Tab-separated table of N, CA and C in Angstrom:
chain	number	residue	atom	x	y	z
A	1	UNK	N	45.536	48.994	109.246
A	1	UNK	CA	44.185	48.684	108.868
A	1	UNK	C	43.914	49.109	107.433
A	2	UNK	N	44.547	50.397	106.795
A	2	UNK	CA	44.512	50.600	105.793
A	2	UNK	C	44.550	49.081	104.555
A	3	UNK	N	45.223	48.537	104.589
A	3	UNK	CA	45.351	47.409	103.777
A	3	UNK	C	44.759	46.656	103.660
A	4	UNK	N	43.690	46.529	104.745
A	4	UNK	CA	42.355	45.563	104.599
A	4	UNK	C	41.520	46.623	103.432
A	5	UNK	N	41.496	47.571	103.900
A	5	UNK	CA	40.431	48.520	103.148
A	5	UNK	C	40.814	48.986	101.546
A	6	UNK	N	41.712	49.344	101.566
A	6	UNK	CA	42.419	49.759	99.896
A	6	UNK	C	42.480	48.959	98.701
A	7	UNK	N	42.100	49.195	97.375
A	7	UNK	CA	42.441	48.057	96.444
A	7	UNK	C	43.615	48.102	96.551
A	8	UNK	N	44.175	46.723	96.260
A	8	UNK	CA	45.841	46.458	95.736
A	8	UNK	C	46.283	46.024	94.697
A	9	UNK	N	45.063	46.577	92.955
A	9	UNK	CA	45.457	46.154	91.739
A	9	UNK	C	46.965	47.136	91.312
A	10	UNK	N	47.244	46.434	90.817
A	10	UNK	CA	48.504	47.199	89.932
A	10	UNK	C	48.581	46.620	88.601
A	11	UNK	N	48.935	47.283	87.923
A	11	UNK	CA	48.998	46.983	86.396
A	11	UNK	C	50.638	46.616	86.122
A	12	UNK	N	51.074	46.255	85.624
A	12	UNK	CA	52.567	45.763	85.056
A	12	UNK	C	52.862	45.485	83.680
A	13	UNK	N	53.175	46.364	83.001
A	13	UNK	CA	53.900	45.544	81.731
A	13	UNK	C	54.866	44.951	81.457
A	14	UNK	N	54.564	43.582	80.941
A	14	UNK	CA	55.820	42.825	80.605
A	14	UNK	C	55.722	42.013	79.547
A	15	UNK	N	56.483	41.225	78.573
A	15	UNK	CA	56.672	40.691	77.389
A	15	UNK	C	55.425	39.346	77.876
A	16	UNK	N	54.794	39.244	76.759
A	16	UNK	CA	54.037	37.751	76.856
A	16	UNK	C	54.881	36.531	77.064
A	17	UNK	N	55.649	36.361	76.882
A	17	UNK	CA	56.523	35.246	76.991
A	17	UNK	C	57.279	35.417	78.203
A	18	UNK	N	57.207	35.971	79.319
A	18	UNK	CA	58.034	36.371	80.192
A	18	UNK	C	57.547	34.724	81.443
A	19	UNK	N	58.464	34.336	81.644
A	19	UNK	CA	58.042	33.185	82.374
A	19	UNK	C	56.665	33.578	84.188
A	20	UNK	N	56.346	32.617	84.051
A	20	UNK	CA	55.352	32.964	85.805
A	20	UNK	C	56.541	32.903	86.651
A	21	UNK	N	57.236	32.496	86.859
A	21	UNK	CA	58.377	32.609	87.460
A	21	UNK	C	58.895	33.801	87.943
A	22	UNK	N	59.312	34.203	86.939
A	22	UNK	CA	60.060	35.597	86.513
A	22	UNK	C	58.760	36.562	87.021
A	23	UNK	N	57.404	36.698	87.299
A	23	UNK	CA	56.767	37.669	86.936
A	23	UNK	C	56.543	37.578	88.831
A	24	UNK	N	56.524	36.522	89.232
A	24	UNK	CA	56.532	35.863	90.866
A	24	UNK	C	57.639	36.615	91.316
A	25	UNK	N	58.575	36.167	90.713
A	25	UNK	CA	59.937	36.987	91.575
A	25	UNK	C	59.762	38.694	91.555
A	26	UNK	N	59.729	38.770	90.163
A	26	UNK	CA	59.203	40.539	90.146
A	26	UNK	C	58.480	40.952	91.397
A	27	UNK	N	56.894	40.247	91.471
A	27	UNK	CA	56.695	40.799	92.330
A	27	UNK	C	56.777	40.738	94.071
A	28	UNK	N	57.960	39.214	94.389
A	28	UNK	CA	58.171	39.602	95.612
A	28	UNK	C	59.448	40.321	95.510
A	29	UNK	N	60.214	40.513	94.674
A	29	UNK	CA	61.137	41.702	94.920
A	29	UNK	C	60.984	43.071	95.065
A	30	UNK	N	59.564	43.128	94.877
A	30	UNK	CA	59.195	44.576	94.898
A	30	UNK	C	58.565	44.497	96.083
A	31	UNK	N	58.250	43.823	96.668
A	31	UNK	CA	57.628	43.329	98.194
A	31	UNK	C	55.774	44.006	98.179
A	32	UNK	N	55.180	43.351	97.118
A	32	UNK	CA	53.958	43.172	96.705
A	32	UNK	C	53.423	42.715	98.087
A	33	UNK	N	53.250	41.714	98.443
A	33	UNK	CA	52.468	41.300	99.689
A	33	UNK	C	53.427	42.056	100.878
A	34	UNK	N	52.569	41.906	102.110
A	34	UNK	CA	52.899	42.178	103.286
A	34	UNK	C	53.146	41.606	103.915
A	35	UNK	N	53.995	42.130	104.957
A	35	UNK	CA	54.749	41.431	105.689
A	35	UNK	C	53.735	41.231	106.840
A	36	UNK	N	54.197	39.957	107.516
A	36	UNK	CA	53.057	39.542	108.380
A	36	UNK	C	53.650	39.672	109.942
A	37	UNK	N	53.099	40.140	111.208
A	37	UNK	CA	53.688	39.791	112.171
A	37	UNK	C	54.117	38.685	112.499
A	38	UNK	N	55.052	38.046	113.296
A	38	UNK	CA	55.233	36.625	113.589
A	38	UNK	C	55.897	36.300	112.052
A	39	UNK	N	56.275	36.627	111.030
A	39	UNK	CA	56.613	35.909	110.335
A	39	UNK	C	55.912	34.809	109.406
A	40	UNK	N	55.121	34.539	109.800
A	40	UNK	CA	54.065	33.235	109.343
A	40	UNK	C	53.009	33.773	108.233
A	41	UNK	N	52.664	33.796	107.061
A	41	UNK	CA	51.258	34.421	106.119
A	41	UNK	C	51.911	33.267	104.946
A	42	UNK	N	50.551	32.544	104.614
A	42	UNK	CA	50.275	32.370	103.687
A	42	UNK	C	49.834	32.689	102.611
A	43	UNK	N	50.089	32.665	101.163
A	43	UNK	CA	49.043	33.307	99.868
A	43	UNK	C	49.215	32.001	98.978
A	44	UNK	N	47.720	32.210	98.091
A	44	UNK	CA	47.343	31.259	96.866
A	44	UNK	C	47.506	32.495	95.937
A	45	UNK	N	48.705	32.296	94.929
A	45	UNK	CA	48.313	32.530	93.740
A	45	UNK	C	47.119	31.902	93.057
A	46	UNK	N	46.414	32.886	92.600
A	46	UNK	CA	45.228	32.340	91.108
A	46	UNK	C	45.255	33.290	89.971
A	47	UNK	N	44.844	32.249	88.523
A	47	UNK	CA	44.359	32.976	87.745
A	47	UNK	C	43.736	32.243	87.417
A	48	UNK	N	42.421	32.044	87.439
A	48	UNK	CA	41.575	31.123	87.210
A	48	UNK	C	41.321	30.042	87.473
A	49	UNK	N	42.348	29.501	87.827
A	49	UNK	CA	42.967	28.224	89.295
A	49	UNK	C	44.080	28.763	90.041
A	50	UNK	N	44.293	27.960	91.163
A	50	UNK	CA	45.600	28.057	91.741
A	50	UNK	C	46.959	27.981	91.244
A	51	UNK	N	47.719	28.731	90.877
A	51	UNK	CA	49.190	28.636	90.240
A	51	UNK	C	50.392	28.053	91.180
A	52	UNK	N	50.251	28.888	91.992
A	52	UNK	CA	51.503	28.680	92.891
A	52	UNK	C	51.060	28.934	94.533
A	53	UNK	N	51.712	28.305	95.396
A	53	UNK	CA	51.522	28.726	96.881
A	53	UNK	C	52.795	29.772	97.451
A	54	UNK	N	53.087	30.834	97.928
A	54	UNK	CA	53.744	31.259	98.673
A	54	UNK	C	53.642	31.803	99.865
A	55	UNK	N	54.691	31.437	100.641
A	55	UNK	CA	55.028	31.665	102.245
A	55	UNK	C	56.017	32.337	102.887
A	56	UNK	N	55.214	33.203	103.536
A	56	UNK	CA	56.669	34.312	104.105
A	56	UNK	C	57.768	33.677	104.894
A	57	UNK	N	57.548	32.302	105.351
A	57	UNK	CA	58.802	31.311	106.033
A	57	UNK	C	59.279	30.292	105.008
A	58	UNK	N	58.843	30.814	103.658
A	58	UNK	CA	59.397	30.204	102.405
A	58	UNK	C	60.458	30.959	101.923
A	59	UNK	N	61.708	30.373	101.163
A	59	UNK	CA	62.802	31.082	100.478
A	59	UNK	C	62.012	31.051	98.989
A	60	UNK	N	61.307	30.779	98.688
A	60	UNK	CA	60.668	30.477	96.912
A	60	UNK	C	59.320	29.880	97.090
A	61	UNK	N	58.475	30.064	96.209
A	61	UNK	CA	57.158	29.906	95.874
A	61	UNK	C	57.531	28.298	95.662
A	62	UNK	N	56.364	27.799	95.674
A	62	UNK	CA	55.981	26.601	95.281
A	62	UNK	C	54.907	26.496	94.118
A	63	UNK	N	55.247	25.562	93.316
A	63	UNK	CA	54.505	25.819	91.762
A	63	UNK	C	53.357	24.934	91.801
A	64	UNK	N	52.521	25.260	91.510
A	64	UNK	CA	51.468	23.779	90.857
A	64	UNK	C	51.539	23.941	89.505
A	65	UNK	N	51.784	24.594	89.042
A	65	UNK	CA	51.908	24.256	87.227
A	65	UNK	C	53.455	24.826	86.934
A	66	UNK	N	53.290	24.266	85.706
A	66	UNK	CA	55.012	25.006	85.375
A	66	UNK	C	55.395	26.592	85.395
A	67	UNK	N	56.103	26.766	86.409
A	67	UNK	CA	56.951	28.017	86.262
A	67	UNK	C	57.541	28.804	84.952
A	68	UNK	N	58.174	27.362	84.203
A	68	UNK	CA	58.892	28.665	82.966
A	68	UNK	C	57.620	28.605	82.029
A	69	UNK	N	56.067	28.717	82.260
A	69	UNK	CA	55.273	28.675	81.306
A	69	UNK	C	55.101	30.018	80.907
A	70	UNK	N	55.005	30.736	79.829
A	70	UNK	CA	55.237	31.721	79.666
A	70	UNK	C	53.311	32.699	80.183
A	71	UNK	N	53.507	33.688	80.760
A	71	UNK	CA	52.584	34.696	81.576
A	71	UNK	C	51.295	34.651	80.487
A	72	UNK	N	51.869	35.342	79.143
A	72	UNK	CA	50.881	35.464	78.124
A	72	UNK	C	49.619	34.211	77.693
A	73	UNK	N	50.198	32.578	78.477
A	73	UNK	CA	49.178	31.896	78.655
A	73	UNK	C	48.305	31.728	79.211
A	74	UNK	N	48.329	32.299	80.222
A	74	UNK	CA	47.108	32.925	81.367
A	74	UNK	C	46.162	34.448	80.682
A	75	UNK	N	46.061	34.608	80.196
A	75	UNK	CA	45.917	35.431	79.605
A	75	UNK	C	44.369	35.631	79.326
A	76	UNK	N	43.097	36.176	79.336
A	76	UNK	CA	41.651	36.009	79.428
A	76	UNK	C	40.998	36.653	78.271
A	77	UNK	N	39.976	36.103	77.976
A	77	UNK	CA	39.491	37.209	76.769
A	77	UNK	C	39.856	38.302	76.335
A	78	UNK	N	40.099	38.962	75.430
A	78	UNK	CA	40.745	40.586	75.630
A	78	UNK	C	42.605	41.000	75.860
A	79	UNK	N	42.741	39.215	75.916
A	79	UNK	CA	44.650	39.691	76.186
A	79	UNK	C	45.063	40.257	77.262
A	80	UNK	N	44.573	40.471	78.469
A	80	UNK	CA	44.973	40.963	79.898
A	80	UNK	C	45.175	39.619	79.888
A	81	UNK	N	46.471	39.803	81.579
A	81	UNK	CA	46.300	38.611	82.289
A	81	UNK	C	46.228	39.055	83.582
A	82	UNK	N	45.266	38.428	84.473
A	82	UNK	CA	45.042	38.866	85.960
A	82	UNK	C	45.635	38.074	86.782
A	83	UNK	N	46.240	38.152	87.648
A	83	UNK	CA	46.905	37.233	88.689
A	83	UNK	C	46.049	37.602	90.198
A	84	UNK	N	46.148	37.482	90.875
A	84	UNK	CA	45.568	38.054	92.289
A	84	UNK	C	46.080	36.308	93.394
A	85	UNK	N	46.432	37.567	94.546
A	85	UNK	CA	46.686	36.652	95.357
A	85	UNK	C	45.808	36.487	96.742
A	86	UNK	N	45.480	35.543	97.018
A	86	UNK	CA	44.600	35.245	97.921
A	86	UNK	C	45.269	34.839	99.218
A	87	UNK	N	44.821	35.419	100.166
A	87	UNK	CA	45.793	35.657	101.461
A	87	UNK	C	45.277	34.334	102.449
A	88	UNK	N	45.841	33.288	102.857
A	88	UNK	CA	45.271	32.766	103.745
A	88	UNK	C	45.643	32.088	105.311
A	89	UNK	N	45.795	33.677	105.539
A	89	UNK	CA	45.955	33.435	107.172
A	89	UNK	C	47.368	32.783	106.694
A	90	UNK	N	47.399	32.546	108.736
A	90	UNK	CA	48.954	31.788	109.022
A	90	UNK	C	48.760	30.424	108.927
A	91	UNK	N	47.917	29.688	108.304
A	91	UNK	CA	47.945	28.026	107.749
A	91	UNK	C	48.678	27.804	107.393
A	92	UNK	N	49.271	26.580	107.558
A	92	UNK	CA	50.835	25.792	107.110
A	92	UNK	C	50.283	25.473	105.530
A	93	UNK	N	51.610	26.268	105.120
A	93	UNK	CA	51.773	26.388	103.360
A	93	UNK	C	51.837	25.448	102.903
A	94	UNK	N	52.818	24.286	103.575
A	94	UNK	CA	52.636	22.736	103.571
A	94	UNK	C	51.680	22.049	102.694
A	95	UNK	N	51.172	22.214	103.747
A	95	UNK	CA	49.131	21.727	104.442
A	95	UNK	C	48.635	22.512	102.866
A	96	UNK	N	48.707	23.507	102.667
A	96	UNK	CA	47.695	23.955	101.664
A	96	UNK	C	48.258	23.798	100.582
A	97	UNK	N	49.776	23.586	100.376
A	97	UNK	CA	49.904	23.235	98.875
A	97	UNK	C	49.876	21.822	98.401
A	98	UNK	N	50.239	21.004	99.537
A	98	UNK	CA	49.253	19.524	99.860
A	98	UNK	C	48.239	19.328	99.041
A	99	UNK	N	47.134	20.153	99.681
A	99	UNK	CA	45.921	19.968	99.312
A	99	UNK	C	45.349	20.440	97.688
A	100	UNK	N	45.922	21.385	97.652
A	100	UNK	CA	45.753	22.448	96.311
A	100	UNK	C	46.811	20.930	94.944
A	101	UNK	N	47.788	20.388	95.527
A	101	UNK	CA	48.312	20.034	94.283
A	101	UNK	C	47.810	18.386	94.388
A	102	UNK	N	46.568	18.359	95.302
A	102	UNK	CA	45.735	16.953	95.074
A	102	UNK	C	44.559	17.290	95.003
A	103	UNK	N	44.337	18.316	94.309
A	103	UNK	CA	43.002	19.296	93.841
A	103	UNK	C	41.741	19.750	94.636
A	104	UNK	N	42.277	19.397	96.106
A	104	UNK	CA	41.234	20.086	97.098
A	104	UNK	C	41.279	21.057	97.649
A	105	UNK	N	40.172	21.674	97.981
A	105	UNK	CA	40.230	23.383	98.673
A	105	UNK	C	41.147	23.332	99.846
A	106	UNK	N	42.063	24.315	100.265
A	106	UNK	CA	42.698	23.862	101.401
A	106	UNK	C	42.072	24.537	102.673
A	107	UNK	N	41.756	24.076	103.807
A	107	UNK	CA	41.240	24.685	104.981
A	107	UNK	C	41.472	25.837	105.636
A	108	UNK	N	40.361	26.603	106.169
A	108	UNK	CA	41.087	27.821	106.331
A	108	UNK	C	40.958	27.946	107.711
């Protein structure tokens, strides 16, 4: 239950040019999200839109914009860049990156 309740910002430094890719893998190699019972959790990457979809019954993220785009283009007033991932339930990743890469909200 803790994990509903706790922030889960983390800060990371890395080169501006470091691909979204590269910064995706970073953080499921560090096993950033949680593991879901059953196997099944969906997440929406965003930074200001949707970037990428990933799925814990996925071997690799799925992109809506280019992967080797370098991180430092996301980047917001002030030169931070925020990523945050939005958790959505066990919905077929499918189904929501479907929807997300024909620019509609995907169902929750």
């Amino acid at each position: 239950m803790g994990d509903d309740v706790l922030p889960h910002a983390q800060t990371i430094e890395l080169p501006p040019e470091t691909s979204l890719a590269r910064v995706v893998a970073h953080l499921l190699e560090r096993h950033f999200l949680a593991t879901i019972a059953g196997g099944k959790a969906t997440w929406i990457l965003v930074a200001g839109g949707p970037l990428a979809v990933v799925a814990q019954q996925w071997d690799e993220p799925r992109f809506l914009v280019d992967p080797s785009r370098p991180i430092g283009s996301f980047a917001a007033e002030g030169g931070g860049v925020s990523l945050m991932f939005r958790y959505w339930k066990q919905n077929d990743p499918d189904r929501v990156f479907e929807d997300l890469a024909a620019g509609r909200e995907p169902e929750r």
